[in-house]
Coordinates of C-alpha atoms and ligand atoms in Angstrom, one line a residue:
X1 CA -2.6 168.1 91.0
X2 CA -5.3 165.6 90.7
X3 CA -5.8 163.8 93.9
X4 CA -6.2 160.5 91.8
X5 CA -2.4 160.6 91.5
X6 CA -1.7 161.1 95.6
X7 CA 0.6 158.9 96.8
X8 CA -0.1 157.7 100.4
X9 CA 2.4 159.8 101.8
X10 CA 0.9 163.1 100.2
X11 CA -2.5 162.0 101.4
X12 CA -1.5 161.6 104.8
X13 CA 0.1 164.8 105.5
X14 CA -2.2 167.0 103.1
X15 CA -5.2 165.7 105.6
X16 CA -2.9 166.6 108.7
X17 CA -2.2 170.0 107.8
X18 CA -5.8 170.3 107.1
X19 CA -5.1 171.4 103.1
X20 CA -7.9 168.9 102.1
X21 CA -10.1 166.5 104.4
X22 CA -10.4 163.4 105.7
X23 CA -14.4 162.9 103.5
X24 CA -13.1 165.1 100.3
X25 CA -10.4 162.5 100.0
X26 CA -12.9 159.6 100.6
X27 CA -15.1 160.7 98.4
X28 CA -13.2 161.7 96.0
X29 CA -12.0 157.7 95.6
X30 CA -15.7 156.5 96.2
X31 CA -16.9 158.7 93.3
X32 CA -14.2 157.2 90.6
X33 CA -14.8 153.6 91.9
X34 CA -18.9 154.3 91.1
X35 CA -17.8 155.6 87.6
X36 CA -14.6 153.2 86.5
X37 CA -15.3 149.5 88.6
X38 CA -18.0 148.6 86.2
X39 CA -15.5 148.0 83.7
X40 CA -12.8 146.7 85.9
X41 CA -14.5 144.6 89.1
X42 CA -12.2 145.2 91.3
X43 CA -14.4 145.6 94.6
X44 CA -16.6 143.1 95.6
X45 CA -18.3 145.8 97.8
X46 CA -17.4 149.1 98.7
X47 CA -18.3 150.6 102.8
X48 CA -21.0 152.3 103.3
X49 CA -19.7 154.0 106.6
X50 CA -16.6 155.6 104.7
X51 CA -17.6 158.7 105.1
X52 CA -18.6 158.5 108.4
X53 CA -15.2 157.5 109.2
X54 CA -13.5 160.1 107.3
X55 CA -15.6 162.6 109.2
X56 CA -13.9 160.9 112.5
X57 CA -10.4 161.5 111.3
X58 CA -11.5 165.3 110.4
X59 CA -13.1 165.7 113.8
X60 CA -9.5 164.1 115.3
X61 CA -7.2 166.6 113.3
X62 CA -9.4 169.6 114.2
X63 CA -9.1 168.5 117.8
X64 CA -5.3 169.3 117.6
X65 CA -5.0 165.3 118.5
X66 CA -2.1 163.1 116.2
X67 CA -4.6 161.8 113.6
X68 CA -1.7 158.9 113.0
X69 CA 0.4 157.8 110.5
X70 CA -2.0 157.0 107.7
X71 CA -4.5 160.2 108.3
X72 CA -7.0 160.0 106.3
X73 CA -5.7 157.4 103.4
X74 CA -8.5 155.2 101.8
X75 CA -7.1 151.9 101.8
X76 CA -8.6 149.0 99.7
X77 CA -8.5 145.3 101.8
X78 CA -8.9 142.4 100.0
X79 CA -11.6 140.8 100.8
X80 CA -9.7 137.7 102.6
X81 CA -9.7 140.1 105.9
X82 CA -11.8 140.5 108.4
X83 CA -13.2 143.9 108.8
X84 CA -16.0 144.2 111.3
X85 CA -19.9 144.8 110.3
X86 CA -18.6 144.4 106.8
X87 CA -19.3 141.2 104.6
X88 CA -16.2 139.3 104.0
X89 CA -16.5 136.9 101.3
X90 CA -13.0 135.2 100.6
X91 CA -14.9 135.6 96.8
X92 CA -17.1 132.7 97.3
X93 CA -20.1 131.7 97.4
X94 CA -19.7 129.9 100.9
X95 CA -19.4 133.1 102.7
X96 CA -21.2 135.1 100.3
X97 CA -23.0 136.3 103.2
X98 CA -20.5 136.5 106.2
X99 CA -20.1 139.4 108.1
X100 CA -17.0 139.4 111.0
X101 CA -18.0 140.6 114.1
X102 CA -14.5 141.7 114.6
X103 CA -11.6 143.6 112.6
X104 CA -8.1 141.3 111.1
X105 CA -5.3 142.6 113.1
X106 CA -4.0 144.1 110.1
X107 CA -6.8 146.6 109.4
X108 CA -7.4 147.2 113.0
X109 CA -3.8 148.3 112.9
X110 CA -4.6 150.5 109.7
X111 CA -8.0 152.0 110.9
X112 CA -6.3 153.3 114.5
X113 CA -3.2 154.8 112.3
X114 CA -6.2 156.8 110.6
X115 CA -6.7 154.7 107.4
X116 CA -10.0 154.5 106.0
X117 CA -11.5 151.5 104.9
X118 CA -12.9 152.3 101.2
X119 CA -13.7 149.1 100.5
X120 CA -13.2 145.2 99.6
X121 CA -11.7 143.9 96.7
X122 CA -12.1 140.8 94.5
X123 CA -10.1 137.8 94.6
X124 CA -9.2 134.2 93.3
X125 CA -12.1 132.0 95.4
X126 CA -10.5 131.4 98.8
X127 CA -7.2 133.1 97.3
X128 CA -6.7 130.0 95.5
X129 CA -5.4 131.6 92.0
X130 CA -3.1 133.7 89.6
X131 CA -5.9 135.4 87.2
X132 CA -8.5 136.4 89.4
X133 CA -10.5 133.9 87.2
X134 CA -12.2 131.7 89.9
X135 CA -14.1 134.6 92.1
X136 CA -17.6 133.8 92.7
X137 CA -18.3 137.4 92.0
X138 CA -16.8 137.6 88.5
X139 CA -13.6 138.3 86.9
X140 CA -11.2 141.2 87.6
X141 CA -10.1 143.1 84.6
X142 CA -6.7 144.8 83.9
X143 CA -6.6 148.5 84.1
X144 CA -4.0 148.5 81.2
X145 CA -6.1 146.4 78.5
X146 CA -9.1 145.1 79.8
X147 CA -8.8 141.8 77.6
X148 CA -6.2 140.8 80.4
X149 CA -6.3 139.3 83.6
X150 CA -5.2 141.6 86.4
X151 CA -3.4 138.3 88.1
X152 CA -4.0 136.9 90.9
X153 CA -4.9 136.3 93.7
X154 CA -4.4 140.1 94.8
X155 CA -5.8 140.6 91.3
X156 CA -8.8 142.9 92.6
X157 CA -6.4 145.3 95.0
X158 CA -3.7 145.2 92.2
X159 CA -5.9 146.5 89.9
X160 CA -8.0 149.2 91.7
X161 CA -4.6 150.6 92.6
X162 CA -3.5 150.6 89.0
X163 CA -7.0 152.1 88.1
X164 CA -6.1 155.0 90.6
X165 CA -9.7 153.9 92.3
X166 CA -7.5 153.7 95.6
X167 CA -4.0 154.8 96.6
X168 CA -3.2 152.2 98.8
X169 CA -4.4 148.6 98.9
X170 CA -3.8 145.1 101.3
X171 CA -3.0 142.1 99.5
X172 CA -2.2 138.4 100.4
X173 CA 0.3 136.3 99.2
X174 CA 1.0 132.6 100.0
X175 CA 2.8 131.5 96.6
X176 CA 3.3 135.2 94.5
X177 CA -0.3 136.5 95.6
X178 CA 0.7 140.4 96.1
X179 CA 4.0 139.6 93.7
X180 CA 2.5 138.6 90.7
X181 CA -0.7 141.1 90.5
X182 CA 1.9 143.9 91.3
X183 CA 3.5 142.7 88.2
X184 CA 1.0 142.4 86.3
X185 CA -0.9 145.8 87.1
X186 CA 2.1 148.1 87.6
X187 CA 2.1 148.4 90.9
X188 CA 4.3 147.7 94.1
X189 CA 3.9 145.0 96.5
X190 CA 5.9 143.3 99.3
X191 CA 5.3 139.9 100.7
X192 CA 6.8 141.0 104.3
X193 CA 9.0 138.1 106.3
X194 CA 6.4 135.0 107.5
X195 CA 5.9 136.1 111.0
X196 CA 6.4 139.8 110.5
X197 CA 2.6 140.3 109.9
X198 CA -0.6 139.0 111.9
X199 CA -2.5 135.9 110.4
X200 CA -5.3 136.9 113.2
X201 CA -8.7 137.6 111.0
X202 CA -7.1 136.8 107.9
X203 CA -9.2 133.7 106.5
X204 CA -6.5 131.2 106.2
X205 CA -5.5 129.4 102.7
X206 CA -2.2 128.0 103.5
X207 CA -1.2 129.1 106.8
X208 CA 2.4 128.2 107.1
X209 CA 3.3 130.1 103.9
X210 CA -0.3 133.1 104.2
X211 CA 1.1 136.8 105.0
X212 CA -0.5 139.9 104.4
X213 CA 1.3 143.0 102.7
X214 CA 0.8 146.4 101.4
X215 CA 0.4 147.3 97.7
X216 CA 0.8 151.0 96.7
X217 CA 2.0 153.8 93.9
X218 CA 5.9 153.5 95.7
X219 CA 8.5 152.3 98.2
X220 CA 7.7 154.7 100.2
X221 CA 4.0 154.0 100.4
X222 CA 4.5 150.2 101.2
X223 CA 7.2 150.8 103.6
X224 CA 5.2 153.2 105.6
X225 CA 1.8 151.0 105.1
X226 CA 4.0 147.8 106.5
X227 CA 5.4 150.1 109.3
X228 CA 2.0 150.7 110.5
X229 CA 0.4 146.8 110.7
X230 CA 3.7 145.0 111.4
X231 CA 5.1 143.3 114.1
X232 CA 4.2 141.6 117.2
X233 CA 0.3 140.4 118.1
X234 CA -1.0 138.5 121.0
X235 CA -3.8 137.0 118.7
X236 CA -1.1 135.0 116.4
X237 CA 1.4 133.1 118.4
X238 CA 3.7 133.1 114.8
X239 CA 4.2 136.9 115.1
X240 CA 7.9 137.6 115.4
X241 CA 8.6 139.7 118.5
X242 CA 11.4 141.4 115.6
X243 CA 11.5 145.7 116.4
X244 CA 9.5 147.4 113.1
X245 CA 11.9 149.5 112.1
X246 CA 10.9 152.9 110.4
X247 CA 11.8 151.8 107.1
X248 CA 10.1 154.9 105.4
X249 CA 13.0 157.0 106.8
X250 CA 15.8 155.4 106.0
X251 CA 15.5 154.7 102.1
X252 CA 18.5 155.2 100.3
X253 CA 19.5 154.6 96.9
X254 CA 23.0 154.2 97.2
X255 CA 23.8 150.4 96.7
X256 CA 27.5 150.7 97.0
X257 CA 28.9 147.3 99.0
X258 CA 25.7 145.4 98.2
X259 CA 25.9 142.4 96.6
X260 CA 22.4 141.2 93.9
X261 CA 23.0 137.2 93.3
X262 CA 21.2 136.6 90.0
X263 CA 19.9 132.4 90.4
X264 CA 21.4 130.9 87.7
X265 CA 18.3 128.5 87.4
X266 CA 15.9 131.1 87.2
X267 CA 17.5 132.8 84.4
X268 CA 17.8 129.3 82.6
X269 CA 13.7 129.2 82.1
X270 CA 12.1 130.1 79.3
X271 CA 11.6 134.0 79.9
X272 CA 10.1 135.6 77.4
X273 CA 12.1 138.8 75.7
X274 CA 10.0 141.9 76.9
X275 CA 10.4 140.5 80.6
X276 CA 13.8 139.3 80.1
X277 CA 14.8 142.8 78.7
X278 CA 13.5 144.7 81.4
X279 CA 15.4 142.3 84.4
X280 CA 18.6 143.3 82.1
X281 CA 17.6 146.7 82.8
X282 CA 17.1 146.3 86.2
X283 CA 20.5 145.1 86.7
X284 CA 22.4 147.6 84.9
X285 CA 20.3 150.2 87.1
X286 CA 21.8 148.5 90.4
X287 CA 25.4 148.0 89.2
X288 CA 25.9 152.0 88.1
X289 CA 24.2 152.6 91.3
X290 CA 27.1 150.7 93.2
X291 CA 26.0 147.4 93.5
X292 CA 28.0 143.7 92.5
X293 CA 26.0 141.4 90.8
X294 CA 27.3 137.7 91.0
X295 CA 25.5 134.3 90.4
X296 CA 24.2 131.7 92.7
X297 CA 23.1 128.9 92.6
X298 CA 19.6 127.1 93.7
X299 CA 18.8 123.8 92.0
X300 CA 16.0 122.8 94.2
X301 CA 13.8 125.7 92.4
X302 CA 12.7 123.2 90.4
X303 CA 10.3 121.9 92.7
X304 CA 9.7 125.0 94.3
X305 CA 5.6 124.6 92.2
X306 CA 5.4 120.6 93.3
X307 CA 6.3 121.0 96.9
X308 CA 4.2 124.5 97.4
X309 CA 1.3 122.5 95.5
X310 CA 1.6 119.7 98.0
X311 CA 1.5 121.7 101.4
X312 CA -1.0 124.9 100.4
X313 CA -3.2 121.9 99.1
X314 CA -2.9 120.2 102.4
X315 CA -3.0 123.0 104.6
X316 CA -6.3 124.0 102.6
X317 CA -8.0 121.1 103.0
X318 CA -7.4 121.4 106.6
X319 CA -8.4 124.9 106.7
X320 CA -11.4 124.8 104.7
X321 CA -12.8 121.8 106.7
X322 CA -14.7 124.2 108.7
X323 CA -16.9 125.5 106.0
X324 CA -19.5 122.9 106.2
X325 CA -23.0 125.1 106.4
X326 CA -23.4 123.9 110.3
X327 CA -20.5 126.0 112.1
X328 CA -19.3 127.8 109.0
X329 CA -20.5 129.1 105.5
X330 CA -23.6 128.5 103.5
X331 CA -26.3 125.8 104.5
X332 CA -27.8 124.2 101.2
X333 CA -32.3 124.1 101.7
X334 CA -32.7 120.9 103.5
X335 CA -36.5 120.3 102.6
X336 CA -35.2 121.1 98.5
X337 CA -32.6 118.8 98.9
X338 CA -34.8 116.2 100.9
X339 CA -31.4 116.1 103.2
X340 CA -31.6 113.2 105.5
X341 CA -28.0 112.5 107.4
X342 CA -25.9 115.1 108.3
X343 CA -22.9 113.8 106.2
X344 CA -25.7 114.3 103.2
X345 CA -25.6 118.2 104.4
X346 CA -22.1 118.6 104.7
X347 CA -22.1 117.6 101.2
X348 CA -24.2 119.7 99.6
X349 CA -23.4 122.5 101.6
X350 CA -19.4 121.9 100.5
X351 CA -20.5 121.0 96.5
X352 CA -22.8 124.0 96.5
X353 CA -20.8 126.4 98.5
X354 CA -16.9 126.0 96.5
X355 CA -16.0 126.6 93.4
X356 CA -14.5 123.8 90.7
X357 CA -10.7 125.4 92.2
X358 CA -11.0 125.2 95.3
X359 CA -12.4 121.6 95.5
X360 CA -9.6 120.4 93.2
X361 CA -7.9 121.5 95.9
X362 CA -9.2 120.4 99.1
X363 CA -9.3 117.0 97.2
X364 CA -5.4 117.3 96.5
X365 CA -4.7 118.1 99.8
X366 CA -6.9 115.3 101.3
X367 CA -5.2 112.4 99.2
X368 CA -1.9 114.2 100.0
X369 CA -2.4 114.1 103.5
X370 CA -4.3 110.4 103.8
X371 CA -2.9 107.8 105.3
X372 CA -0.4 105.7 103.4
X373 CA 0.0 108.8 101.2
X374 CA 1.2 110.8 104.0
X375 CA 4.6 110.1 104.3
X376 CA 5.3 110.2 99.9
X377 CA 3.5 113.2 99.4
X378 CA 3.1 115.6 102.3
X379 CA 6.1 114.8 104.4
X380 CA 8.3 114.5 101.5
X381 CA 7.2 118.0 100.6
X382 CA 7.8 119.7 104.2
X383 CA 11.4 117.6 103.7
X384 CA 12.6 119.0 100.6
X385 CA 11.4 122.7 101.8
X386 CA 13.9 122.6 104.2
X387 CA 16.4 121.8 102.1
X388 CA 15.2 124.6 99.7
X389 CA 15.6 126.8 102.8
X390 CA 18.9 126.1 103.5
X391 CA 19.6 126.3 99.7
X392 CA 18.7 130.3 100.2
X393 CA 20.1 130.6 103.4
X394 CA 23.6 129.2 101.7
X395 CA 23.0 131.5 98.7
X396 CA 22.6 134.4 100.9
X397 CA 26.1 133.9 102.5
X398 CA 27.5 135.4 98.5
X399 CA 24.6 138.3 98.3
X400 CA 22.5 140.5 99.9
X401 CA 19.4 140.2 97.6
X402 CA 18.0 137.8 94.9
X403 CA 17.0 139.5 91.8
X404 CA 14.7 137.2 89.3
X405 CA 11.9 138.1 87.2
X406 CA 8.3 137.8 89.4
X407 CA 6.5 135.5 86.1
X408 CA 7.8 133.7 82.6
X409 CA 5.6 136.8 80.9
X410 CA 3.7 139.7 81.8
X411 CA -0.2 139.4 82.1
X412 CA -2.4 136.9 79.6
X413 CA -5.6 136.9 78.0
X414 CA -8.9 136.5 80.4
X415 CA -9.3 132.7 79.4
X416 CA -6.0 131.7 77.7
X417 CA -5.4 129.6 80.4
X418 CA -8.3 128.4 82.6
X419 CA -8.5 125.1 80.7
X420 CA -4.6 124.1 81.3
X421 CA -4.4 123.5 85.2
X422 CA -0.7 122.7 84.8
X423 CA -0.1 126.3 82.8
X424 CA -1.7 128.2 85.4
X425 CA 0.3 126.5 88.3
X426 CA 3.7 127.0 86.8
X427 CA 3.0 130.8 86.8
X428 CA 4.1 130.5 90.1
X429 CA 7.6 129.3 89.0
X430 CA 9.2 132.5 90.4
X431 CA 7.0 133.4 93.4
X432 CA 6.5 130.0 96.0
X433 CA 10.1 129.6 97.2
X434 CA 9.4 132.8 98.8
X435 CA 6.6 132.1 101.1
X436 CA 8.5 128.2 101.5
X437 CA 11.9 129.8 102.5
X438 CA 9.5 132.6 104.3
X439 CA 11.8 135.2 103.1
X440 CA 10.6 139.0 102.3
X441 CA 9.8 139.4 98.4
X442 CA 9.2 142.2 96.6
X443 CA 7.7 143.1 93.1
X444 CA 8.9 146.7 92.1
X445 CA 7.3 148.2 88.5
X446 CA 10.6 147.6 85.9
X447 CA 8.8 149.0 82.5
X448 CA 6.4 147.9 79.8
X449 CA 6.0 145.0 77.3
X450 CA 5.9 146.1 73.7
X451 CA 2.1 145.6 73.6
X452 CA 2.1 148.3 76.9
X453 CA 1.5 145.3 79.6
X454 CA 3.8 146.5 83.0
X455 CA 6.1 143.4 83.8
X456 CA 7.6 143.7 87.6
X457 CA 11.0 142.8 88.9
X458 CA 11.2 140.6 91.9
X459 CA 13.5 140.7 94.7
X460 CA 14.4 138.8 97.6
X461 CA 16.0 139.6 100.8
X462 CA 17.4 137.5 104.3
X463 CA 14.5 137.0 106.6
X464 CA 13.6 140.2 108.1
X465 CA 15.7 142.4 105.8
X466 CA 12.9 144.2 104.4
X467 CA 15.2 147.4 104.3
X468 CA 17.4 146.2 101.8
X469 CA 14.6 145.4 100.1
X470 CA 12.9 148.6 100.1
X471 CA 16.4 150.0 99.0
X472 CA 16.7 148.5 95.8
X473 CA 13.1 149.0 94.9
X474 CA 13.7 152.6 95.7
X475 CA 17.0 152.6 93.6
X476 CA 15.1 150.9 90.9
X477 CA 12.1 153.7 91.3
X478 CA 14.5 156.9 90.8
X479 CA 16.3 155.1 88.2
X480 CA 14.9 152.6 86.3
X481 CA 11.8 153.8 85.0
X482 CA 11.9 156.8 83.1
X483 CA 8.3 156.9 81.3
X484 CA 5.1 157.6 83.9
X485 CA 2.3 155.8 81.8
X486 CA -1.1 155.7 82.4
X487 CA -3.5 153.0 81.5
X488 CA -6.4 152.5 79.7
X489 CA -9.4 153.4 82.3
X490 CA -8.1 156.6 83.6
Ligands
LIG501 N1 -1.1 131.5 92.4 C1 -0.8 130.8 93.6 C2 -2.0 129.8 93.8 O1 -2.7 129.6 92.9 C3 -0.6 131.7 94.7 C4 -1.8 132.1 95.4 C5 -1.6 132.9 96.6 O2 -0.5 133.4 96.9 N2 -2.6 133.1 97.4 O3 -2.1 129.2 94.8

């Protein structure tokens, strides 16, 4: 078998029973990203000391010692975590040249399971996207027709996953981040509980709604991937002290007694048919494997996009403040510039350093959040997502699991909609009352548009019920999909 088409799970134990190594694996994945990521972009750099490492987790297994969980695995970390002595650019220009002195909890979590580190990938600028359009470092293209956009802002892990250029990849996702590129690229991707994974290292967007989750060829993968970075860290006070349970072992694909609410609002947008066909797939698949489906009801959705544009905004502006070329980020030439005051620097640092996004942005989130604007805009927003909140929490007293599509479509063309702000916002129609409510969601592959795009399923669990979601993604795994399709690159 070609070890391109490895899942995580094969990887791991192949490397502990010493059938292949730690560096052939590696290089194996280093060697197709040098030949395949011109065409895609997917990595904004790749790490130089891969092999080194690998040759670490050889020297580990050959010792007789556990190499861990993950032995082995090249994982591919968006480049929105720290990872230390390697740059970490947030795809922008403003910390085009940062390198952490320290690892993100997450990947230090990864590396001391055995992961490997094969490199970082591309991103919306600050994770501020759904197209992977606004990266300082260039588009991202999608593995399954390269006129596409990969979506965003996980656009660059979703798609060197699809491309095979990786078997395992870290995404973020603060409004449909890991959900929508999973979608989009064919791929799975869980947006864990808020407090189930550490914020610490992660450069923060949004940081009531940021989380960090695994994106991989199956349930298995991402359950075993989430197993080995969740839980409990001294370095974010928002960690839940939750147990991780092994959620790898205990996939099952019986459904019977579990109940799928279908939101009655979500189905009343304007899906189009290829993605609408393939959630009426989906839920024949759970009802013949014993589930109920029954509809709910959520009529604040409708300003799931307005609230979450209010608070990431706000919380951005906030977070971004730092980047201002004295403490943080790039320093515009003072002498060039004939910079006098420091206010003058600030300013030509920030206008130099962000992109047209992200400024839009911190601008949004500034009016939001000035006085005498305060109390309409921001607080209003944090008001109504409670009542969204307890809008899920009620739903979730008829079901187990919320099943919706992830987007209106599957992926669009590479510029189709860079000019319409308000288009490329409401692509998150689906995805933001997730990371609001801070319930788990999941987007799990469901089949392929007629012109051979994947479109994804999305599902929805109680806070910290990631097993019943990684039950009906495995239940939709055996027994939705029939057809394993390739695309285009490979
Ligand atoms: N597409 C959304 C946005 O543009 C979500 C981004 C994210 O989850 N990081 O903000």
């Amino acid at each position: 078998m070609d070890l391109s088409q490895f899942k995580v799970v094969e990887i791991a134990n192949a490397v502990k029973s010493k059938k292949i190594s730690a560096v052939e694996v590696t290089q194996h994945f280093l060697s197709r990203i040098e030949n395949l990521d011109k065409k895609i972009n997917s990595f904004i750099s790749v790490n130089q000391h891969a092999i080194t490492e690998a040759k670490k987790i050889d020297e580990v297994v050959a010792s007789g010692k556990d190499p861990g969980l993950l032995a082995g695995v090249p994982i591919a970390v968006k480049d929105l975590l720290c990872t230390e002595g390697l740059k970490t650019t947030a795809a922008s220009k403003i910390l085009a040249n940062f390198i952490p002195p320290y690892d993100a909890s997450v990947v230090a979590n990864l590396k001391q399971h055995g992961a490997v580190v094969i490199g970082k990938t591309n991103l919306d600028e600050f994770a501020m996207g759904s197209s992977n359009e606004t990266s300082a470092f260039g588009n991202v293209k999608n593995p399954w027709n390269l006129e596409y956009v990969p979506g965003g802002s996980s656009g660059g892990s979703a798609a060197a996953l699809a491309a095979r250029l990786s078997p395992a990849a870290i995404g973020t996702d603060t409004g449909g981040s890991i959900r929508q590129p999973a979608s989009f690229c064919g791929v799975y991707g869980i947006k864990p509980t808020y407090g189930r994974v550490s914020r610490y290292g992660i450069i923060a967007y949004a940081s009531s709604l940021d989380q960090a989750g695994p994106m991989a060829h199956s349930t298995e993968d991402c359950a075993l991937l989430l197993e080995s970075f969740a839980g409990r860290c001294k370095h974010d006070s928002t960690t839940s002290a939750e147990p991780v349970p092994k959620w790898s072992k205990n996939l099952r694909d019986d459904l019977s007694g579990m109940r799928i609410g279908l939101p009655k609002e979500y189905f009343a947008a304007k899906i189009d048919d290829d993605t609408q066909k393939i959630i009426d797939q989906a839920i024949k698949t759970v009802e013949k494997r014993g589930a109920k489906t029954v509809e709910v009801h959520l009529p604040l959705v409708k300003y799931a996009v307005p609230i979450y544009y209010l608070i990431a905004t706000s919380e951005a502006s906030s977070n971004l403040a730092r980047y201002d070329g004295i403490r943080y980020g790039h320093r515009a030439n003072m002498q060039e510039h004939k910079v006098k005051t420091i206010d003058e620097l600030y300013s030509i640092s920030r206008g130099e350093g962000f992109g047209t996004e992200v400024k839009r942005r911190i601008v949004l989130g500034t009016y939001a959040l000035s006085s005498g604007y305060y109390d309409a805009y921001y607080q209003k927003a944090c008001q109504v997502r409670n009542l969204l909140r307890a809008q899920f929490l009620k739903a979730f007293e008829s079901c187990d699991i919320l099943m919706s599509p992830v987007t209106l479509s599957p992926a669009f063309k590479i510029g189709s909609r860079v000019k319409s702000v308000l288009e490329m916002y409401m692509n998150d129609i689906f995805t933001t009352s997730t990371n609001l409510t801070g319930l788990p969601g999941m987007s799990v592959p469901g089949g392929y548009s007629a012109n051979g795009l994947p479109i994804g399923v999305q599902i929805t669990a109680r806070h910290f019920d990631e097993q019943s979601l990684f039950n009906v993604s495995f239940a939709l795994e055996k027994h939705l999909v029939k057809e394993a399709r390739s695309p285009h690159v490979i």
